[in-house]
PDB file of C-alpha atoms in Angstrom:
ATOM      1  CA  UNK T  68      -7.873   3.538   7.837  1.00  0.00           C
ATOM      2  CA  UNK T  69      -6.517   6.892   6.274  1.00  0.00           C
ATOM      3  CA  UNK T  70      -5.100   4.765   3.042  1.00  0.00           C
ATOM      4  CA  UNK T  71      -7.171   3.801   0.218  1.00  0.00           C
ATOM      5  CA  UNK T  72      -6.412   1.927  -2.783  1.00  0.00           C
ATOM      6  CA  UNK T  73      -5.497   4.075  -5.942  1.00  0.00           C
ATOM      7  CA  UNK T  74      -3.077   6.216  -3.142  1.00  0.00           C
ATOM      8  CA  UNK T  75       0.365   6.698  -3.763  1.00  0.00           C
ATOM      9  CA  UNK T  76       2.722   5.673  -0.682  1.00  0.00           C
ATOM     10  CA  UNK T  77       5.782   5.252   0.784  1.00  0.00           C
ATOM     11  CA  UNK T  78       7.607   2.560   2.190  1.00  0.00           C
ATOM     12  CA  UNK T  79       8.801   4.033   5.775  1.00  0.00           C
ATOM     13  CA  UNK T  80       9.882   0.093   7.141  1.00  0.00           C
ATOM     14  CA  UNK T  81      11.208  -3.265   5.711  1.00  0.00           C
ATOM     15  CA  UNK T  82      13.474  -4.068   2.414  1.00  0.00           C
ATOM     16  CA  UNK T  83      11.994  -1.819   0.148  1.00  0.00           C
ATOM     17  CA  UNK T  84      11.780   1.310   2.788  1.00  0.00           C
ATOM     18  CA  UNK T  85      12.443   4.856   1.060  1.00  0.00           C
ATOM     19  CA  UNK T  86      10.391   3.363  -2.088  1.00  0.00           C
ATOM     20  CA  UNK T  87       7.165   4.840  -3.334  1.00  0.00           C
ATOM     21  CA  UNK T  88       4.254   2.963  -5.139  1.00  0.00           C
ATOM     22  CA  UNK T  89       0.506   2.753  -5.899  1.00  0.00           C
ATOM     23  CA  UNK T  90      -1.728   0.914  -3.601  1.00  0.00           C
ATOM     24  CA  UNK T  91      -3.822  -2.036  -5.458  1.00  0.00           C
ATOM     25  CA  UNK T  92      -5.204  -3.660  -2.667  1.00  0.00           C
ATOM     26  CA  UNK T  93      -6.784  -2.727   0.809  1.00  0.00           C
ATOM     27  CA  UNK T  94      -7.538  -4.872   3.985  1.00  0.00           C
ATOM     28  CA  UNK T  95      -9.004  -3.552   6.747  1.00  0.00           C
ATOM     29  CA  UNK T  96      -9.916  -6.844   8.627  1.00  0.00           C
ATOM     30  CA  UNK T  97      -6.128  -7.635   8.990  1.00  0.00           C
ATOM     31  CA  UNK T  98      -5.122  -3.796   8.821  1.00  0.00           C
ATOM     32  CA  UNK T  99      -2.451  -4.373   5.359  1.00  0.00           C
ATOM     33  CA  UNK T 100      -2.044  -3.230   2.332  1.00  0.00           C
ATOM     34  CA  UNK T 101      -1.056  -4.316  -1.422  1.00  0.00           C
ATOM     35  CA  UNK T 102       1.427  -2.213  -2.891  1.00  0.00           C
ATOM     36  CA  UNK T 103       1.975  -2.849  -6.941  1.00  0.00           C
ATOM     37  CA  UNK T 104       6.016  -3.973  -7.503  1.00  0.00           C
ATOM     38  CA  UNK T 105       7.153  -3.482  -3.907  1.00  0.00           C
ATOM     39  CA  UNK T 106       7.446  -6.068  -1.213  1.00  0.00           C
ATOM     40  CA  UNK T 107       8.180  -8.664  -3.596  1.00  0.00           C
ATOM     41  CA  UNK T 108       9.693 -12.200  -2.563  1.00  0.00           C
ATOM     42  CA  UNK T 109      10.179 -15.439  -4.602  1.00  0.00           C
ATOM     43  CA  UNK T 110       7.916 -18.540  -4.251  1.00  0.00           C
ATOM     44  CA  UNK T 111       8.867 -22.308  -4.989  1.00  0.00           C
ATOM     45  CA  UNK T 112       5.943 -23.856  -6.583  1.00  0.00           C
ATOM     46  CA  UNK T 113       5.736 -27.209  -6.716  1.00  0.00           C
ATOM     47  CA  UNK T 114       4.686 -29.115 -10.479  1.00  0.00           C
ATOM     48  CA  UNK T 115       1.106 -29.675 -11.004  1.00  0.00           C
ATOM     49  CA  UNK T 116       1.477 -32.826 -12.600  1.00  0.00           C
ATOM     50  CA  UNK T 117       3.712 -35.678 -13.348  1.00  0.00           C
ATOM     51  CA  UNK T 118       6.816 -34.287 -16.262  1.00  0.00           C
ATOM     52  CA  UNK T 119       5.669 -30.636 -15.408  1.00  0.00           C
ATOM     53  CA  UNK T 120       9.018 -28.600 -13.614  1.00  0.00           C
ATOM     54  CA  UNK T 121       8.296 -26.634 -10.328  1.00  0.00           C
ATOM     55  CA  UNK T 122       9.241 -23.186 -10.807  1.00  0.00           C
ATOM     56  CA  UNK T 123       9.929 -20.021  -9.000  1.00  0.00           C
ATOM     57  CA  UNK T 124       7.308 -17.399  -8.733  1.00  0.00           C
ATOM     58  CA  UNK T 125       7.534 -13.594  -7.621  1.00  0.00           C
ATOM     59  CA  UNK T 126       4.690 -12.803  -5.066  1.00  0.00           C
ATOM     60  CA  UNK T 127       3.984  -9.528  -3.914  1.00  0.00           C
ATOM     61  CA  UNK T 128       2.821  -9.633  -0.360  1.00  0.00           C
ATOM     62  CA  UNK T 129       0.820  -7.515   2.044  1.00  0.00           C
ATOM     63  CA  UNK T 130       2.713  -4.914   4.098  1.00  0.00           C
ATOM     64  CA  UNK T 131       1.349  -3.837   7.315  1.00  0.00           C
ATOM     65  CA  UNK T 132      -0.772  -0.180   7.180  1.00  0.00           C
ATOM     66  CA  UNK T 133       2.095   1.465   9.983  1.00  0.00           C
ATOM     67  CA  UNK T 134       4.670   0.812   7.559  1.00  0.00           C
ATOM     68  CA  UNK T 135       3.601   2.785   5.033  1.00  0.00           C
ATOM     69  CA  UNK T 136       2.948   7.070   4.705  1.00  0.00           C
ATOM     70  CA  UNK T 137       0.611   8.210   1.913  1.00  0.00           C
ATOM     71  CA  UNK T 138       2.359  10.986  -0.455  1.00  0.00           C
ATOM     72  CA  UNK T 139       0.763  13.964  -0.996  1.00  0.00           C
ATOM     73  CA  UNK T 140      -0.302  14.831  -4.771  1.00  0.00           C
ATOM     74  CA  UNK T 141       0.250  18.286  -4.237  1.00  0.00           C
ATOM     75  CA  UNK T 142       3.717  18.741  -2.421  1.00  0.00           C
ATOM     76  CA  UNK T 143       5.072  15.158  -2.822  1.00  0.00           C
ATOM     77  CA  UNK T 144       6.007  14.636   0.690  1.00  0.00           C
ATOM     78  CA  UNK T 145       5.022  11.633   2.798  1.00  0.00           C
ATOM     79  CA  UNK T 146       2.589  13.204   5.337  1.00  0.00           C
ATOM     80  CA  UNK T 147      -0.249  12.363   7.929  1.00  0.00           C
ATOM     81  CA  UNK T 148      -3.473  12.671   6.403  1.00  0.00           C
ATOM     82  CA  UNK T 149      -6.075  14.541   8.625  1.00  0.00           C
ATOM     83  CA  UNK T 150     -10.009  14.564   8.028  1.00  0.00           C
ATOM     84  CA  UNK T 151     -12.520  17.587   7.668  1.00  0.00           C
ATOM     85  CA  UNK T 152     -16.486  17.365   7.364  1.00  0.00           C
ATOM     86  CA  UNK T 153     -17.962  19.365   4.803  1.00  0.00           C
ATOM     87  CA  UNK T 154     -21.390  19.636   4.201  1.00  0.00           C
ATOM     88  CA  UNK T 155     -21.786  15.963   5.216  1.00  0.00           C
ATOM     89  CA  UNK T 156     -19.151  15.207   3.250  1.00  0.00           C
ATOM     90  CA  UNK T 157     -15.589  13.815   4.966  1.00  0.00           C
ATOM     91  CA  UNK T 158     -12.687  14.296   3.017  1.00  0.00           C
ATOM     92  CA  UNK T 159      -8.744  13.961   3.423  1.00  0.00           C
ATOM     93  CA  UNK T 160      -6.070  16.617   3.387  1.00  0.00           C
ATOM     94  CA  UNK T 161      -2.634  17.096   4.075  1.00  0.00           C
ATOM     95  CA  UNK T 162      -1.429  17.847   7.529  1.00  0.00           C
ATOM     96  CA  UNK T 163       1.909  19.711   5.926  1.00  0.00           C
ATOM     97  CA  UNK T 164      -0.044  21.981   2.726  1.00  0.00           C
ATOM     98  CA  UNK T 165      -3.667  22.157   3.798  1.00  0.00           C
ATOM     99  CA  UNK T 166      -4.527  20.557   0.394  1.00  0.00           C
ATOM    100  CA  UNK T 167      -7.246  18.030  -0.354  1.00  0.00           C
ATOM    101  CA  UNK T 168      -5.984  14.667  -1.181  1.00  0.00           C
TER     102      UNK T 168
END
C-alpha cells in the first residue's frame, strides 16, 4: 500500500470527492483508510439506559485505498507515488516532480 497514515490525500470518488485531508488510520487487511473530517455520516444511537435519550452521532468511516490519491508536499498535486531503493533503504517519490515524499 503506497498510503501511510500522517499522508495528506485526496478524495478522487464518493460525497466528499475533490476534498483533501490527513490520513489517521491505515488498514491493510481490508485495503481502507481513515481520513480525519471527511467521509462523515450520522449514527442513531440508541439510550444506554432507562430515562437516557438516544442521540445522533457523526462517524467518520473508512474509505476504500482506490478512492483516494496522496498529494505531494512539494508541488501539491494528487500524484502516483513510485518507489526507489537506496542503500537498502525504500523510499517514496513523486511520479510528476521527482521529489521524495
Amino acid at each position: 500500500m503506497n498510503i501511510k497514515k500522517g499522508d495528506n490525500v485526496k478524495i478522487l470518488k464518493g460525497k466528499d470527492a475533490g476534498k483533501t485531508g490527513k490520513v489517521i488510520r491505515v488498514s491493510e487487511k481490508d485495503n481502507k483508510i481513515t481520513i480525519d473530517g471527511l467521509n462523515v455520516f450520522k449514527k442513531h444511537s440508541k439510550p444506554k439506559r432507562q430515562g437516557q435519550k438516544g442521540e445522533i452521532v457523526n462517524v467518520v468511516r473508512p474509505l476504500d485505498v482506490s478512492n483516494a490519491q496522496i498529494v505531494c508536499p512539494s508541488c501539491n498535486k494528487a500524484t502516483r507515488v513510485g518507489h526507489r531503493i537506496n542503500e537498502k533503504q525504500k523510499t517514496r517519490y513523486c511520479k510528476k516532480c521527482n521529489a521524495a515524499i
